[in-house]
Coordinates of N, CA and C in Angstrom, one line a residue:
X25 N -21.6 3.1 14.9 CA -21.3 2.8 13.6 C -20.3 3.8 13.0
X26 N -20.3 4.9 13.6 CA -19.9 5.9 12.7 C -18.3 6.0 13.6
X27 N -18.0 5.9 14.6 CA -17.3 5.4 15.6 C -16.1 4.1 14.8
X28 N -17.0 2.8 14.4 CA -16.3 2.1 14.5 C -15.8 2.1 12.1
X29 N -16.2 2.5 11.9 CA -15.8 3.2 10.3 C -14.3 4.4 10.6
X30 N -14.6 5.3 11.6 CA -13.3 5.7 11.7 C -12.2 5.3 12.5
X31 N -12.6 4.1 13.0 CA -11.4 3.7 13.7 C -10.9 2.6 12.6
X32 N -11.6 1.8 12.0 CA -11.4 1.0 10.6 C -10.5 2.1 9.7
X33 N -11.1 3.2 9.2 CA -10.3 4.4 8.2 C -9.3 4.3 8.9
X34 N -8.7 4.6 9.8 CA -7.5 5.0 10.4 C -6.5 3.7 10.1
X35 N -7.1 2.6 10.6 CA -6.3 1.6 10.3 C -6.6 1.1 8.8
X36 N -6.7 1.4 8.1 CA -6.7 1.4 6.9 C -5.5 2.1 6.1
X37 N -5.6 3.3 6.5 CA -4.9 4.6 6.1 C -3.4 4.1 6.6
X38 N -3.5 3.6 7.7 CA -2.3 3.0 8.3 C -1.6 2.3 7.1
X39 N -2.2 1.3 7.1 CA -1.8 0.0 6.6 C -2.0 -0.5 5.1
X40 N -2.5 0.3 4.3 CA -3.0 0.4 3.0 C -2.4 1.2 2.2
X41 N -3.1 2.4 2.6 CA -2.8 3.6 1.6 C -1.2 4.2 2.4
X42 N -1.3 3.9 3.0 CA -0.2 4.3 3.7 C 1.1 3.2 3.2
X43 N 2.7 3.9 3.8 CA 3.3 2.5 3.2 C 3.1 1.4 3.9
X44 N 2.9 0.3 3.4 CA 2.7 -0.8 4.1 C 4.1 -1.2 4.6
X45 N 5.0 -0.9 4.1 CA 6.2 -1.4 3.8 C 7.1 -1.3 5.1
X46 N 6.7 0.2 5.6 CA 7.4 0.6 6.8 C 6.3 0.4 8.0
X47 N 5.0 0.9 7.7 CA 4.0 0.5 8.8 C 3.1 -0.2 8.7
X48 N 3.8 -1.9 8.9 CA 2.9 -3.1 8.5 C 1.9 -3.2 9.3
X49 N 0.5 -2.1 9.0 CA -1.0 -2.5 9.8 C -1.6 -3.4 9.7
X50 N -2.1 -4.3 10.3 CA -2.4 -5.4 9.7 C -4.4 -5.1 10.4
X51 N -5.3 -4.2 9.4 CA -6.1 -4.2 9.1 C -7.3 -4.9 9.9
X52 N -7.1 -6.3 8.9 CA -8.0 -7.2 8.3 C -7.9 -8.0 10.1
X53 N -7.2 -7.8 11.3 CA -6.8 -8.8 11.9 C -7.7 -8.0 13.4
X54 N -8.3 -6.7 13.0 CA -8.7 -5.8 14.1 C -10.6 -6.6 14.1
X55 N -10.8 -6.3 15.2 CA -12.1 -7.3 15.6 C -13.0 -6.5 14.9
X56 N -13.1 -5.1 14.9 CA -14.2 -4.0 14.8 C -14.2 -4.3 12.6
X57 N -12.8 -4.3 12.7 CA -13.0 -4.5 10.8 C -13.3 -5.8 10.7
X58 N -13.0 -6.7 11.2 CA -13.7 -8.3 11.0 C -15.3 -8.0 10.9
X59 N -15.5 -7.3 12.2 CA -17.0 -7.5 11.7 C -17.8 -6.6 10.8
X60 N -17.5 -5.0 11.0 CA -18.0 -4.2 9.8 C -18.0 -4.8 8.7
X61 N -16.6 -5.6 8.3 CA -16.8 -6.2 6.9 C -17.3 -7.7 6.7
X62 N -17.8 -8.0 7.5 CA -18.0 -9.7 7.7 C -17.0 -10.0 7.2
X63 N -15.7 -10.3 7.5 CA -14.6 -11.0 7.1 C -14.8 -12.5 8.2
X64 N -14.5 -13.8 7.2 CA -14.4 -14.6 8.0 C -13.2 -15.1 8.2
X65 N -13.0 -16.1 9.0 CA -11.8 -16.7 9.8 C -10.8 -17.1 8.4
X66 N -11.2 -17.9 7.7 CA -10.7 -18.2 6.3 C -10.3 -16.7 5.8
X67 N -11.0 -15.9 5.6 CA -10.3 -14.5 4.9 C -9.3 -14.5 5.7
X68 N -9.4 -13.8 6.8 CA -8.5 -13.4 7.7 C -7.0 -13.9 7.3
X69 N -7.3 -15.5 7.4 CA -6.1 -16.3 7.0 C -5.4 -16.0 5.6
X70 N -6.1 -15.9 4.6 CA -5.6 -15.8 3.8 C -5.2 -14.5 3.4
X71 N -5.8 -13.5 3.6 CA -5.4 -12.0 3.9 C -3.9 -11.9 4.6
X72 N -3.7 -12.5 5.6 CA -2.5 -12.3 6.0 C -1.8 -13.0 5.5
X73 N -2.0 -14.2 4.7 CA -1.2 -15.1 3.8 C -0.5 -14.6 3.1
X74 N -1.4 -13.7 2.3 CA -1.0 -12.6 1.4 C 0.2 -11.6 1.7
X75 N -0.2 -10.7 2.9 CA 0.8 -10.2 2.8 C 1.9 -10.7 3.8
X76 N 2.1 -11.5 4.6 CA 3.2 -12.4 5.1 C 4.2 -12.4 3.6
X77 N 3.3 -12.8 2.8 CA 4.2 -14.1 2.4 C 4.9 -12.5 0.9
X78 N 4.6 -11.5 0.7 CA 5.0 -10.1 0.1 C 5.7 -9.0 0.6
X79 N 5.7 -9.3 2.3 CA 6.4 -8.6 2.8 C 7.7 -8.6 2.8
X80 N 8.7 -10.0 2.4 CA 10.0 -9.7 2.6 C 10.5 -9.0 1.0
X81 N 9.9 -9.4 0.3 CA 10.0 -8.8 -1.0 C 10.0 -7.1 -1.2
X82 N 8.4 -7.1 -0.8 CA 8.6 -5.4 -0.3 C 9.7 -4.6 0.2
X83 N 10.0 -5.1 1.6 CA 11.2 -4.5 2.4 C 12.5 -4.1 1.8
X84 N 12.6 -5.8 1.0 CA 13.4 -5.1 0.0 C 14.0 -4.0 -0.8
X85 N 12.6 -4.1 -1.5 CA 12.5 -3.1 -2.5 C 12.5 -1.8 -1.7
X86 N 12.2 -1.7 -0.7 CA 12.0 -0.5 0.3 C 13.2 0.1 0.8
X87 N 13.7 -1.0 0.7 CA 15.2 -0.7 1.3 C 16.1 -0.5 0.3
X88 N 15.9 -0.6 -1.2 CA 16.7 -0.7 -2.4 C 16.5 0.5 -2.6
X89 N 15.2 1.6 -2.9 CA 14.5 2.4 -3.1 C 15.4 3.8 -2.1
X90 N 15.3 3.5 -0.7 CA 15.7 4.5 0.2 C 17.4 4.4 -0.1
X91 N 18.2 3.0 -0.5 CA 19.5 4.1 -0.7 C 19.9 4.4 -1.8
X92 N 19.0 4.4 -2.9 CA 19.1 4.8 -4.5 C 18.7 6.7 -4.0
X93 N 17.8 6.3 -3.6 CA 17.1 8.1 -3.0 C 18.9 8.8 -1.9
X94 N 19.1 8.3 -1.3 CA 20.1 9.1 -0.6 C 21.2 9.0 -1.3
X95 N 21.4 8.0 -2.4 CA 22.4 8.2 -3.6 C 22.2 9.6 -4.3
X96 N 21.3 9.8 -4.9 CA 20.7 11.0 -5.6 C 20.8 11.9 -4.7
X97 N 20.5 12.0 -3.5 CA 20.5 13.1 -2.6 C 21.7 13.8 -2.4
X98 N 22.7 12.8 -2.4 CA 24.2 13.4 -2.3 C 24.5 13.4 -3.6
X99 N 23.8 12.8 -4.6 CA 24.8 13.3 -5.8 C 24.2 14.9 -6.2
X100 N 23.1 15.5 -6.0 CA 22.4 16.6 -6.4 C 23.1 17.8 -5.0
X101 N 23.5 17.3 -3.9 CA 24.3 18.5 -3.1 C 25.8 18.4 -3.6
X102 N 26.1 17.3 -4.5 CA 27.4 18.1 -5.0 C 27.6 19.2 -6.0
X103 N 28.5 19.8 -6.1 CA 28.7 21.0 -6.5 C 29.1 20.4 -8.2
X104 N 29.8 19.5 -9.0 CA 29.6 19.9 -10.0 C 29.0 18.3 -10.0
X105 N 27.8 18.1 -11.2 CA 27.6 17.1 -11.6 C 26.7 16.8 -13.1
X106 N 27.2 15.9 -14.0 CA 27.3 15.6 -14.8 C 25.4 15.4 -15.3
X107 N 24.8 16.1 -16.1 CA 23.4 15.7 -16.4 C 23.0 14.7 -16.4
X108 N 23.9 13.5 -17.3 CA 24.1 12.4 -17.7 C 24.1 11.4 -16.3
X109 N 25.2 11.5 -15.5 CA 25.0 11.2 -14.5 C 23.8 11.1 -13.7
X110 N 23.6 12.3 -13.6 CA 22.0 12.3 -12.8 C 20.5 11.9 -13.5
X111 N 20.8 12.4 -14.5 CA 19.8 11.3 -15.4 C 19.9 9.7 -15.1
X112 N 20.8 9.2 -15.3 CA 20.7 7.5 -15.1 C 20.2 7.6 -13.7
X113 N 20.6 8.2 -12.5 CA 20.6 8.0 -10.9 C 18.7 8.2 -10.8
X114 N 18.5 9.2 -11.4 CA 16.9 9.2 -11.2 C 16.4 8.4 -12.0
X115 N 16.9 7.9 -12.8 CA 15.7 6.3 -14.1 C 16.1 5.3 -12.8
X116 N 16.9 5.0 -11.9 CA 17.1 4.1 -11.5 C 16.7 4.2 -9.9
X117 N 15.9 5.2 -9.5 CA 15.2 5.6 -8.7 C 13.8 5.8 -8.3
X118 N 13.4 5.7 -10.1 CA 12.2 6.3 -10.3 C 11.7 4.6 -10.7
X119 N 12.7 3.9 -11.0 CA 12.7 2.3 -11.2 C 12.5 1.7 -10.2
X120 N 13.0 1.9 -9.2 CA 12.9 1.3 -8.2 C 11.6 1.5 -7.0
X121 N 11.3 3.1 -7.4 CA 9.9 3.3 -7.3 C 8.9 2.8 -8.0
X122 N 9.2 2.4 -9.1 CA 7.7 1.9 -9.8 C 7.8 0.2 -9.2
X123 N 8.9 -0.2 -9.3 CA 9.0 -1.6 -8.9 C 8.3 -1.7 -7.4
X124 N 8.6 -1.3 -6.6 CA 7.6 -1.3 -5.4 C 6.4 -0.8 -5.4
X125 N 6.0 0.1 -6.0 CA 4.7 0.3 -6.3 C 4.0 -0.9 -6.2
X126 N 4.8 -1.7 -7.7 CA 3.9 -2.7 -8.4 C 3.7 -3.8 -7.6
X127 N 4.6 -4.2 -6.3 CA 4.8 -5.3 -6.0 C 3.6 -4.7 -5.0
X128 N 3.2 -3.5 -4.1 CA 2.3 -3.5 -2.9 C 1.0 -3.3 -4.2
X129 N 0.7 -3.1 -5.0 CA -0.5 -2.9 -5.6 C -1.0 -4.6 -5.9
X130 N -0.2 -5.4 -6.3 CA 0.0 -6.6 -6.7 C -0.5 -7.0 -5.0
X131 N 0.2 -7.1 -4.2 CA -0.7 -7.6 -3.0 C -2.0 -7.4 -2.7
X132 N -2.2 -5.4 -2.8 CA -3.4 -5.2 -2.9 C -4.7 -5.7 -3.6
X133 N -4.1 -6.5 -4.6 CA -5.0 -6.9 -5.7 C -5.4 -8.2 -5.3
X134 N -4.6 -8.8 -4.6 CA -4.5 -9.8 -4.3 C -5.7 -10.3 -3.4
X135 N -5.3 -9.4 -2.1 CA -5.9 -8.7 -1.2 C -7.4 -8.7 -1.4
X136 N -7.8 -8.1 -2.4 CA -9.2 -7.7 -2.8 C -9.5 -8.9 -3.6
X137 N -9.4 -9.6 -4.2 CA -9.7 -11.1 -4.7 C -10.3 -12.0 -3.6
X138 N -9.8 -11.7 -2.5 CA -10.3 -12.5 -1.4 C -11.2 -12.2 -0.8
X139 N -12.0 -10.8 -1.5 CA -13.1 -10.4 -0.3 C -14.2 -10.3 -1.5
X140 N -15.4 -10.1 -1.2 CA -16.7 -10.7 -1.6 C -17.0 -9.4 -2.7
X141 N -17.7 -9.3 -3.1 CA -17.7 -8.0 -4.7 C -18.2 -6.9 -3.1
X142 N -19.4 -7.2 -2.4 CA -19.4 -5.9 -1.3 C -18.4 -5.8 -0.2
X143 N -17.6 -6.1 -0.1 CA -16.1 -6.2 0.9 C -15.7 -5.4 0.0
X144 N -15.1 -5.5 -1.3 CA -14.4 -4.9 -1.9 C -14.8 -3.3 -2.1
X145 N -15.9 -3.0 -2.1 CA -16.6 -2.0 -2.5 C -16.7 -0.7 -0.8
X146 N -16.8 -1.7 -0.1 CA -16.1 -0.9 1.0 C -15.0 -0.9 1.2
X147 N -13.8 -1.4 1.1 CA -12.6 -0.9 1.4 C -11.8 -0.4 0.2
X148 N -12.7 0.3 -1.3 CA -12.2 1.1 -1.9 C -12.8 2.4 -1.3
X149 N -13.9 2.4 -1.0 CA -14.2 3.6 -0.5 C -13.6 3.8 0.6
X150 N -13.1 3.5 1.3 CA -12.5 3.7 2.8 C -10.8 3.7 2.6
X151 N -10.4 3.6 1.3 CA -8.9 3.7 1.3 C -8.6 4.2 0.3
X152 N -9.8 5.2 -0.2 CA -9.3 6.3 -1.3 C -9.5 7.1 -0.8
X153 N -11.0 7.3 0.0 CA -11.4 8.7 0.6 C -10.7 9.2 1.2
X154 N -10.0 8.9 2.7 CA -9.6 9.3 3.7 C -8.7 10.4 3.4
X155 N -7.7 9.9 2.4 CA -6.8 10.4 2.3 C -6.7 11.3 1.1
X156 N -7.9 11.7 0.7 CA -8.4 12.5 -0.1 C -7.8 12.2 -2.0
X157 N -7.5 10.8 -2.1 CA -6.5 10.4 -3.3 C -8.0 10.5 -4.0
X158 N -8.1 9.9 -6.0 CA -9.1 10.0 -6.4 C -8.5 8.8 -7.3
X159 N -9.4 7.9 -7.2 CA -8.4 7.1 -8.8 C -9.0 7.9 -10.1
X160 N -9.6 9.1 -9.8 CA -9.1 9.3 -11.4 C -8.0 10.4 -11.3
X161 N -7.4 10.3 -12.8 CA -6.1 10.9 -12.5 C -6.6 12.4 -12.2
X162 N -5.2 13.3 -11.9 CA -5.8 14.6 -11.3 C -4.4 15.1 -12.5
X163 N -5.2 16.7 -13.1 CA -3.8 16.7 -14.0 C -2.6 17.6 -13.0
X164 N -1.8 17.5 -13.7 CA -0.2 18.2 -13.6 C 0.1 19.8 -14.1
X165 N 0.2 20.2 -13.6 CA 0.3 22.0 -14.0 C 1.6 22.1 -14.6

């Protein structure tokens, strides 16, 4: 049991909490998580429906995201640059970060709609713990 929980965590961490975006785990499709969570053939399907059908969207955004970030990257090793300038470069960075956020949390939600009130209740605990995140907020120093 205790065996087949951390090989589920791992692939969880992988594929969840982790970016999905660059390392699409696909979880829900591993035999040992089928059965820990009683997922049936029908979930299965539609779990991957899910994110099949969010992943080109994601990539996108993933790919919009990484060259807005190496935009900024070279505009902040230049030697003189405008506040103003770099102000807009990060709202339009920090945009393009929330925009992908919203779109993998939006799968994730999705995601959890399809699994039973105790499905759900295990793979919040198994995809906050691991990785030591907390959903409540943690403050800022």
């Amino acid at each position: 049991m205790l065996r087949t929980l951390a090989i589920v965590a791992v692939g969880l961490c992988a594929g969840v909490v982790a970016d999905a975006e660059t390392t699409p785990s696909k979880w829900w499709s591993s035999r040992q998580v089928q059965m820990e969570l009683h997922l049936t053939s029908q979930q299965v399907k539609r779990i991957d429906a899910i994110f099949e059908s969010s992943l080109p969207a994601r990539r996108a955004l993933r790919q919009e995201l990484d060259a807005l970030e190496r935009q900024l990257d070279a505009l902040l090793d230049s030697a003189a640059v405008d506040d103003s300038v770099a102000a807009a470069l990060v709202t339009r960075v920090e945009t393009a970060r929330a925009h992908r956020n919203i779109a993998r949390m939006t799968m994730l939600y999705r995601i959890r709609q399809v699994l039973t009130a105790e499905q759900r209740r295990w793979f919040e605990a198994h995809t906050f713990q691991l990785d030591g995140r907390s959903r409540e907020r943690q403050s800022v120093p």
